[in-house]
mmCIF file of C-alpha atoms and ligand atoms in Angstrom:
data_model
loop_
_atom_site.group_PDB
_atom_site.id
_atom_site.type_symbol
_atom_site.label_atom_id
_atom_site.label_comp_id
_atom_site.label_asym_id
_atom_site.label_seq_id
_atom_site.Cartn_x
_atom_site.Cartn_y
_atom_site.Cartn_z
ATOM 1 C CA MET A 1 -23.278 2.357 3.812
ATOM 2 C CA SER A 2 -22.997 0.631 0.447
ATOM 3 C CA TYR A 3 -25.784 1.901 -1.766
ATOM 4 C CA PHE A 4 -24.567 -0.592 -4.345
ATOM 5 C CA LYS A 5 -25.515 -3.542 -2.155
ATOM 6 C CA GLU A 6 -28.563 -1.970 -0.608
ATOM 7 C CA LEU A 7 -30.294 -0.792 -3.770
ATOM 8 C CA ARG A 8 -29.238 -3.484 -6.241
ATOM 9 C CA VAL A 9 -31.976 -5.852 -7.327
ATOM 10 C CA GLU A 10 -30.733 -9.348 -6.520
ATOM 11 C CA PRO A 11 -30.724 -11.420 -9.694
ATOM 12 C CA GLY A 12 -33.897 -13.477 -9.709
ATOM 13 C CA ALA A 13 -35.568 -11.552 -6.868
ATOM 14 C CA ARG A 14 -39.155 -10.413 -7.356
ATOM 15 C CA VAL A 15 -39.522 -6.641 -7.020
ATOM 16 C CA ASP A 16 -42.559 -5.024 -5.409
ATOM 17 C CA LEU A 17 -42.321 -1.299 -6.097
ATOM 18 C CA GLU A 18 -45.104 -0.379 -3.684
ATOM 19 C CA ALA A 19 -42.919 -1.720 -0.901
ATOM 20 C CA ILE A 20 -40.006 0.551 -1.759
ATOM 21 C CA ASP A 21 -40.073 4.028 -0.225
ATOM 22 C CA ALA A 22 -39.531 6.632 -2.947
ATOM 23 C CA ASP A 23 -38.982 9.198 -0.192
ATOM 24 C CA PHE A 24 -35.965 7.427 1.248
ATOM 25 C CA ARG A 25 -33.144 9.668 2.395
ATOM 26 C CA PRO A 26 -29.709 8.367 3.301
ATOM 27 C CA ASP A 27 -29.476 8.304 7.071
ATOM 28 C CA GLY A 28 -26.449 10.114 8.296
ATOM 29 C CA PRO A 29 -25.656 13.103 6.161
ATOM 30 C CA SER A 30 -27.830 16.211 6.335
ATOM 31 C CA ARG A 31 -28.863 17.637 2.993
ATOM 32 C CA ASP A 32 -25.951 20.101 3.072
ATOM 33 C CA GLU A 33 -23.471 17.376 3.931
ATOM 34 C CA ALA A 34 -24.911 15.157 1.226
ATOM 35 C CA GLU A 35 -24.504 17.920 -1.332
ATOM 36 C CA GLU A 36 -20.890 18.399 -0.307
ATOM 37 C CA GLU A 37 -20.308 14.644 -0.513
ATOM 38 C CA PHE A 38 -21.938 14.675 -3.930
ATOM 39 C CA ARG A 39 -19.614 17.414 -5.200
ATOM 40 C CA GLU A 40 -16.611 15.405 -4.070
ATOM 41 C CA LEU A 41 -17.991 12.339 -5.800
ATOM 42 C CA THR A 42 -18.476 14.166 -9.102
ATOM 43 C CA GLU A 43 -14.842 15.311 -8.899
ATOM 44 C CA GLU A 44 -13.805 11.725 -8.334
ATOM 45 C CA LEU A 45 -16.027 10.600 -11.214
ATOM 46 C CA ARG A 46 -14.278 13.030 -13.545
ATOM 47 C CA GLY A 47 -10.953 11.497 -12.596
ATOM 48 C CA LEU A 48 -12.224 7.963 -13.041
ATOM 49 C CA GLN A 49 -13.681 8.785 -16.433
ATOM 50 C CA HIS A 50 -10.382 10.333 -17.474
ATOM 51 C CA LEU A 51 -8.641 7.147 -16.439
ATOM 52 C CA MET A 52 -11.089 5.020 -18.392
ATOM 53 C CA TYR A 53 -10.484 7.156 -21.465
ATOM 54 C CA ALA A 54 -6.705 6.938 -21.093
ATOM 55 C CA GLU A 55 -6.746 3.213 -20.403
ATOM 56 C CA ASP A 56 -8.956 2.600 -23.423
ATOM 57 C CA LYS A 57 -9.784 -0.945 -22.408
ATOM 58 C CA ARG A 58 -13.338 -0.836 -21.162
ATOM 59 C CA SER A 59 -16.477 1.217 -21.418
ATOM 60 C CA LEU A 60 -19.411 2.002 -19.150
ATOM 61 C CA LEU A 61 -23.066 1.948 -20.131
ATOM 62 C CA VAL A 62 -25.543 3.686 -17.835
ATOM 63 C CA VAL A 63 -29.219 2.996 -18.486
ATOM 64 C CA LEU A 64 -31.819 5.374 -17.052
ATOM 65 C CA GLN A 65 -35.477 4.475 -16.904
ATOM 66 C CA GLY A 66 -38.375 5.937 -14.997
ATOM 67 C CA ARG A 67 -41.813 7.393 -15.365
ATOM 68 C CA ASP A 68 -42.408 10.856 -16.787
ATOM 69 C CA ALA A 69 -40.830 13.513 -14.552
ATOM 70 C CA ALA A 70 -38.857 10.882 -12.627
ATOM 71 C CA GLY A 71 -35.689 12.913 -13.165
ATOM 72 C CA LYS A 72 -33.802 11.243 -16.000
ATOM 73 C CA ASP A 73 -32.719 14.559 -17.541
ATOM 74 C CA GLY A 74 -31.755 16.031 -14.175
ATOM 75 C CA THR A 75 -29.687 12.978 -13.294
ATOM 76 C CA ILE A 76 -27.767 13.279 -16.530
ATOM 77 C CA ARG A 77 -27.128 16.977 -15.981
ATOM 78 C CA HIS A 78 -26.053 16.708 -12.356
ATOM 79 C CA VAL A 79 -24.275 13.357 -12.126
ATOM 80 C CA PHE A 80 -22.751 13.021 -15.580
ATOM 81 C CA GLY A 81 -22.632 16.689 -16.606
ATOM 82 C CA PRO A 82 -19.309 17.315 -14.884
ATOM 83 C CA MET A 83 -17.610 14.580 -16.926
ATOM 84 C CA ASN A 84 -15.516 15.441 -19.967
ATOM 85 C CA PRO A 85 -17.879 15.569 -22.992
ATOM 86 C CA GLN A 86 -15.107 14.110 -25.135
ATOM 87 C CA GLY A 87 -15.477 10.757 -23.419
ATOM 88 C CA THR A 88 -19.247 10.630 -22.927
ATOM 89 C CA ARG A 89 -22.252 10.255 -25.145
ATOM 90 C CA VAL A 90 -25.894 10.577 -24.214
ATOM 91 C CA THR A 91 -28.504 8.895 -26.375
ATOM 92 C CA SER A 92 -32.176 9.719 -25.825
ATOM 93 C CA PHE A 93 -34.520 7.094 -27.163
ATOM 94 C CA LYS A 94 -37.748 8.525 -28.507
ATOM 95 C CA VAL A 95 -40.623 7.022 -30.461
ATOM 96 C CA PRO A 96 -38.778 4.910 -33.061
ATOM 97 C CA SER A 97 -38.449 6.221 -36.602
ATOM 98 C CA LYS A 98 -39.739 4.261 -39.597
ATOM 99 C CA GLU A 99 -36.206 3.095 -40.256
ATOM 100 C CA GLU A 100 -35.758 1.944 -36.662
ATOM 101 C CA LEU A 101 -39.105 0.170 -36.652
ATOM 102 C CA ALA A 102 -38.084 -1.715 -39.774
ATOM 103 C CA HIS A 103 -35.303 -3.406 -37.741
ATOM 104 C CA ASP A 104 -35.225 -5.567 -34.646
ATOM 105 C CA PHE A 105 -35.771 -3.612 -31.420
ATOM 106 C CA LEU A 106 -32.127 -3.811 -30.329
ATOM 107 C CA TRP A 107 -30.707 -2.405 -33.551
ATOM 108 C CA ARG A 108 -30.820 1.258 -32.616
ATOM 109 C CA CYS A 109 -29.538 0.570 -29.108
ATOM 110 C CA HIS A 110 -26.629 -1.585 -30.186
ATOM 111 C CA LYS A 111 -25.454 1.183 -32.512
ATOM 112 C CA ALA A 112 -25.448 3.626 -29.595
ATOM 113 C CA ALA A 113 -23.485 1.363 -27.218
ATOM 114 C CA PRO A 114 -20.357 3.097 -25.891
ATOM 115 C CA LYS A 115 -17.069 2.501 -27.608
ATOM 116 C CA ARG A 116 -14.013 1.433 -25.645
ATOM 117 C CA GLY A 117 -12.769 4.065 -23.215
ATOM 118 C CA THR A 118 -16.033 6.003 -23.091
ATOM 119 C CA VAL A 119 -19.172 6.372 -20.999
ATOM 120 C CA GLY A 120 -22.513 5.904 -22.737
ATOM 121 C CA ILE A 121 -25.718 7.105 -21.141
ATOM 122 C CA PHE A 122 -29.077 5.836 -22.323
ATOM 123 C CA ASN A 123 -31.933 8.230 -21.538
ATOM 124 C CA ARG A 124 -34.630 5.562 -21.938
ATOM 125 C CA SER A 125 -33.376 2.502 -23.737
ATOM 126 C CA HIS A 126 -34.153 -0.903 -25.203
ATOM 127 C CA TYR A 127 -36.363 -1.376 -22.131
ATOM 128 C CA GLU A 128 -39.013 0.854 -23.717
ATOM 129 C CA ASP A 129 -39.683 -2.145 -25.940
ATOM 130 C CA VAL A 130 -41.020 -4.060 -22.951
ATOM 131 C CA LEU A 131 -42.520 -1.006 -21.212
ATOM 132 C CA VAL A 132 -44.443 1.491 -23.357
ATOM 133 C CA VAL A 133 -44.722 -1.138 -26.073
ATOM 134 C CA ARG A 134 -46.291 -3.574 -23.636
ATOM 135 C CA VAL A 135 -48.561 -1.102 -21.865
ATOM 136 C CA HIS A 136 -49.946 0.170 -25.171
ATOM 137 C CA GLY A 137 -50.008 -3.205 -26.897
ATOM 138 C CA LEU A 138 -47.830 -1.936 -29.757
ATOM 139 C CA VAL A 139 -46.773 -5.501 -30.462
ATOM 140 C CA GLU A 140 -48.358 -8.810 -29.480
ATOM 141 C CA ARG A 141 -47.668 -10.294 -26.056
ATOM 142 C CA ASP A 142 -45.814 -13.300 -27.471
ATOM 143 C CA ILE A 143 -43.371 -10.898 -29.136
ATOM 144 C CA TRP A 144 -42.603 -8.571 -26.211
ATOM 145 C CA SER A 145 -42.510 -11.414 -23.725
ATOM 146 C CA ARG A 146 -39.627 -13.023 -25.618
ATOM 147 C CA ARG A 147 -37.650 -9.810 -25.420
ATOM 148 C CA PHE A 148 -36.500 -10.202 -21.817
ATOM 149 C CA ASP A 149 -34.259 -13.105 -22.871
ATOM 150 C CA HIS A 150 -32.963 -11.147 -25.853
ATOM 151 C CA ILE A 151 -32.183 -8.189 -23.615
ATOM 152 C CA ASN A 152 -30.281 -10.355 -21.141
ATOM 153 C CA ALA A 153 -28.311 -11.948 -23.973
ATOM 154 C CA PHE A 154 -27.567 -8.532 -25.523
ATOM 155 C CA GLU A 155 -26.297 -7.139 -22.234
ATOM 156 C CA ARG A 156 -24.220 -10.255 -21.652
ATOM 157 C CA LEU A 157 -22.641 -9.734 -25.074
ATOM 158 C CA LEU A 158 -21.745 -6.130 -24.263
ATOM 159 C CA SER A 159 -20.331 -7.222 -20.932
ATOM 160 C CA ASP A 160 -18.269 -10.045 -22.446
ATOM 161 C CA GLU A 161 -16.777 -7.549 -24.864
ATOM 162 C CA GLY A 162 -15.689 -5.110 -22.158
ATOM 163 C CA THR A 163 -18.675 -2.908 -21.286
ATOM 164 C CA LEU A 164 -19.699 -2.405 -17.684
ATOM 165 C CA ILE A 165 -23.422 -1.910 -17.316
ATOM 166 C CA LEU A 166 -25.350 -0.117 -14.564
ATOM 167 C CA LYS A 167 -29.114 0.347 -14.833
ATOM 168 C CA PHE A 168 -31.043 2.817 -12.700
ATOM 169 C CA PHE A 169 -34.787 2.880 -12.234
ATOM 170 C CA LEU A 170 -35.742 6.288 -10.844
ATOM 171 C CA HIS A 171 -38.523 5.544 -8.427
ATOM 172 C CA ILE A 172 -40.985 8.374 -7.685
ATOM 173 C CA ASP A 173 -44.477 8.014 -6.296
ATOM 174 C CA ARG A 174 -47.774 9.286 -7.666
ATOM 175 C CA GLU A 175 -47.909 12.395 -5.483
ATOM 176 C CA GLU A 176 -44.399 13.419 -6.421
ATOM 177 C CA GLN A 177 -45.138 13.041 -10.119
ATOM 178 C CA LEU A 178 -48.200 15.284 -9.840
ATOM 179 C CA GLU A 179 -46.189 17.822 -7.884
ATOM 180 C CA ARG A 180 -43.572 17.907 -10.618
ATOM 181 C CA PHE A 181 -46.226 18.286 -13.321
ATOM 182 C CA LYS A 182 -47.539 21.277 -11.361
ATOM 183 C CA LYS A 183 -44.080 22.849 -11.288
ATOM 184 C CA ARG A 184 -43.883 22.405 -15.033
ATOM 185 C CA ILE A 185 -47.128 24.359 -15.386
ATOM 186 C CA ASP A 186 -46.172 27.067 -12.883
ATOM 187 C CA ASN A 187 -42.636 27.648 -14.145
ATOM 188 C CA PRO A 188 -42.561 29.218 -17.639
ATOM 189 C CA LYS A 189 -39.062 27.827 -18.134
ATOM 190 C CA LYS A 190 -40.457 24.341 -17.700
ATOM 191 C CA ASN A 191 -43.586 24.658 -19.837
ATOM 192 C CA TRP A 192 -41.777 23.235 -22.842
ATOM 193 C CA LYS A 193 -41.353 19.931 -21.038
ATOM 194 C CA ILE A 194 -45.096 19.330 -20.729
ATOM 195 C CA SER A 195 -46.583 16.756 -23.038
ATOM 196 C CA ASP A 196 -50.130 15.460 -23.342
ATOM 197 C CA ALA A 197 -48.656 12.010 -22.998
ATOM 198 C CA ASP A 198 -47.587 12.830 -19.414
ATOM 199 C CA TYR A 199 -51.235 12.795 -18.389
ATOM 200 C CA SER A 200 -52.391 9.915 -20.557
ATOM 201 C CA GLU A 201 -49.465 7.804 -19.345
ATOM 202 C CA ARG A 202 -50.295 8.615 -15.745
ATOM 203 C CA ARG A 203 -53.637 6.915 -16.208
ATOM 204 C CA HIS A 204 -51.705 3.714 -16.903
ATOM 205 C CA TRP A 205 -49.791 3.957 -13.620
ATOM 206 C CA GLU A 206 -50.575 0.383 -12.491
ATOM 207 C CA ALA A 207 -49.863 -1.146 -15.894
ATOM 208 C CA TYR A 208 -46.472 0.580 -15.877
ATOM 209 C CA THR A 209 -45.814 -0.605 -12.344
ATOM 210 C CA GLU A 210 -46.389 -4.175 -13.467
ATOM 211 C CA ALA A 211 -44.197 -3.700 -16.545
ATOM 212 C CA PHE A 212 -41.373 -2.088 -14.527
ATOM 213 C CA GLU A 213 -41.570 -4.830 -11.919
ATOM 214 C CA ASP A 214 -41.157 -7.454 -14.615
ATOM 215 C CA VAL A 215 -38.180 -5.623 -16.084
ATOM 216 C CA LEU A 216 -36.505 -5.305 -12.687
ATOM 217 C CA SER A 217 -37.249 -8.895 -11.746
ATOM 218 C CA LYS A 218 -36.290 -10.568 -15.019
ATOM 219 C CA CYS A 219 -33.371 -8.442 -16.172
ATOM 220 C CA SER A 220 -31.208 -7.744 -13.154
ATOM 221 C CA THR A 221 -28.131 -9.895 -13.686
ATOM 222 C CA ASP A 222 -24.632 -10.033 -12.248
ATOM 223 C CA VAL A 223 -23.212 -8.398 -15.354
ATOM 224 C CA ALA A 224 -25.981 -5.832 -15.768
ATOM 225 C CA PRO A 225 -27.645 -5.110 -12.429
ATOM 226 C CA TRP A 226 -30.729 -2.954 -11.933
ATOM 227 C CA PHE A 227 -30.870 -0.505 -9.037
ATOM 228 C CA VAL A 228 -34.113 0.929 -7.721
ATOM 229 C CA ILE A 229 -33.225 4.521 -6.838
ATOM 230 C CA PRO A 230 -35.605 6.320 -4.479
ATOM 231 C CA ALA A 231 -35.978 9.538 -6.451
ATOM 232 C CA ASN A 232 -38.528 11.787 -4.723
ATOM 233 C CA ARG A 233 -35.617 13.762 -3.295
ATOM 234 C CA LYS A 234 -33.360 14.877 -6.090
ATOM 235 C CA TRP A 235 -30.311 15.425 -3.879
ATOM 236 C CA ALA A 236 -30.567 11.904 -2.449
ATOM 237 C CA ARG A 237 -31.019 10.470 -5.932
ATOM 238 C CA ASN A 238 -27.919 12.262 -7.214
ATOM 239 C CA LEU A 239 -25.785 11.224 -4.263
ATOM 240 C CA VAL A 240 -26.787 7.595 -4.460
ATOM 241 C CA ILE A 241 -26.256 7.257 -8.206
ATOM 242 C CA ALA A 242 -22.904 9.056 -8.114
ATOM 243 C CA ASP A 243 -21.840 6.784 -5.281
ATOM 244 C CA ILE A 244 -22.788 3.588 -7.131
ATOM 245 C CA VAL A 245 -21.047 4.666 -10.338
ATOM 246 C CA ALA A 246 -17.932 5.790 -8.463
ATOM 247 C CA GLN A 247 -17.738 2.567 -6.485
ATOM 248 C CA THR A 248 -18.049 0.503 -9.654
ATOM 249 C CA LEU A 249 -15.306 2.416 -11.454
ATOM 250 C CA ARG A 250 -13.059 2.478 -8.393
ATOM 251 C CA ASP A 251 -13.272 -1.299 -8.110
ATOM 252 C CA LEU A 252 -11.798 -1.637 -11.606
ATOM 253 C CA GLU A 253 -8.452 -0.413 -10.270
ATOM 254 C CA MET A 254 -7.691 1.175 -13.623
ATOM 255 C CA ARG A 255 -4.165 2.345 -14.406
ATOM 256 C CA PHE A 256 -2.805 4.894 -16.825
ATOM 257 C CA PRO A 257 -1.144 2.973 -19.648
ATOM 258 C CA GLU A 258 2.628 2.853 -19.858
ATOM 259 C CA PRO A 259 3.918 5.550 -22.226
ATOM 260 C CA GLU A 260 4.640 4.272 -25.714
ATOM 261 C CA VAL A 261 7.855 6.277 -25.869
ATOM 262 C CA ASP A 262 11.161 5.860 -24.037
ATOM 263 C CA MET A 263 10.771 8.520 -21.314
ATOM 264 C CA ALA A 264 14.535 8.807 -20.683
ATOM 265 C CA GLU A 265 15.081 9.440 -24.364
ATOM 266 C CA ILE A 266 12.253 11.991 -24.482
ATOM 267 C CA ARG A 267 13.683 13.829 -21.460
ATOM 268 C CA ARG A 268 17.095 13.935 -23.166
ATOM 269 C CA LYS A 269 15.500 15.390 -26.315
ATOM 270 C CA TYR A 270 13.618 17.926 -24.227
ATOM 271 C CA HIS A 271 16.790 19.163 -22.491
ATOM 272 C CA GLU A 272 18.531 19.383 -25.823
ATOM 273 C CA ALA A 273 15.670 21.479 -27.224
ATOM 274 C CA GLU A 274 15.702 23.631 -24.109
ATOM 275 C CA ARG A 275 19.439 24.294 -24.525
ATOM 276 C CA SER A 276 19.209 25.209 -28.183
ATOM 277 C CA GLY A 277 16.018 27.298 -27.637
HETATM 278 P P1 AMP B 301 -39.284 11.931 -23.631
HETATM 279 O O1 AMP B 301 -38.345 10.993 -22.954
HETATM 280 O O2 AMP B 301 -40.150 12.700 -22.671
HETATM 281 O O3 AMP B 301 -38.606 12.801 -24.626
HETATM 282 O O4 AMP B 301 -40.328 11.044 -24.461
HETATM 283 C C1 AMP B 301 -39.938 10.065 -25.350
HETATM 284 C C2 AMP B 301 -41.138 9.228 -25.686
HETATM 285 O O5 AMP B 301 -40.738 8.218 -26.613
HETATM 286 C C3 AMP B 301 -41.740 8.544 -24.492
HETATM 287 O O6 AMP B 301 -43.129 8.730 -24.462
HETATM 288 C C4 AMP B 301 -41.392 7.087 -24.732
HETATM 289 O O7 AMP B 301 -42.316 6.197 -24.172
HETATM 290 C C5 AMP B 301 -41.362 7.020 -26.246
HETATM 291 N N1 AMP B 301 -40.578 5.869 -26.708
HETATM 292 C C6 AMP B 301 -39.267 5.620 -26.479
HETATM 293 N N2 AMP B 301 -38.928 4.426 -26.997
HETATM 294 C C7 AMP B 301 -40.027 3.909 -27.570
HETATM 295 C C8 AMP B 301 -40.315 2.699 -28.252
HETATM 296 N N3 AMP B 301 -39.375 1.772 -28.455
HETATM 297 N N4 AMP B 301 -41.567 2.512 -28.714
HETATM 298 C C9 AMP B 301 -42.522 3.453 -28.520
HETATM 299 N N5 AMP B 301 -42.325 4.604 -27.861
HETATM 300 C C10 AMP B 301 -41.100 4.834 -27.391
HETATM 301 MG MG1 MG B 302 -41.403 13.301 -21.146
#
């Protein structure tokens, strides 16, 4: 099955999140089989990232969005953790600083875009400026509503200049979120993750749904598609995201660059060095 095709939001299609089952599990593999498949995919992803780094022609930007406790941190750890840190960079977007607020909303994101040969991961992103900003009325409607076009133009620019873009919305339902909040309370190692905002944001569930649906419907393009990832089951989420990223990188048919040196000459020098010790 191609998760890429199945979970991609068709450009221009209207998304109804209520209609998408957050509990979805890939039919076919059992959980154990899926975990084995996932391990193989992360190995493959390491190789593909290495190739991208060596080729030094393109970059990959992964955007992660989702409600509190949707699993953005876990996705980064499990799916992208095995990659070589030398070629990856994670940027977590928090409440903007004074300096950031004094610029246009894309300024801080553009600076964090991945350089050639590397993988950039956005843990939250420029989309916060049409999500939390909209839900809390941090700027006027006529300002945030213009941002969808700016976002599409920004992503088109990155794409034109050699960046592949994949955007994942981690879709959990209300019950799952509450369950995860409970685990954060019950597990002392997770207490630090709790924030008051988790609960106040939950009260805006419907407003966020509307804002996410607009994002997914207006900003899924051929060059920067959105995927709605059913994320109640962490193992299914990991498998599906790894599969989509791997498929995308595989399709590039990347090649190691030709060596810049004359290999015959280098071999001759090596044998000479070997002889003389
Ligand atoms: P966390 O991801 O749990 O560390 O929380 C980061 C917080 O920063 C979230 O509550 C986001 O909604 C908030 N945030 C991120 N970007 C923006 C933004 N552009 N404007 C306002 N709040 C933001
Ligand atoms: Mg949080």
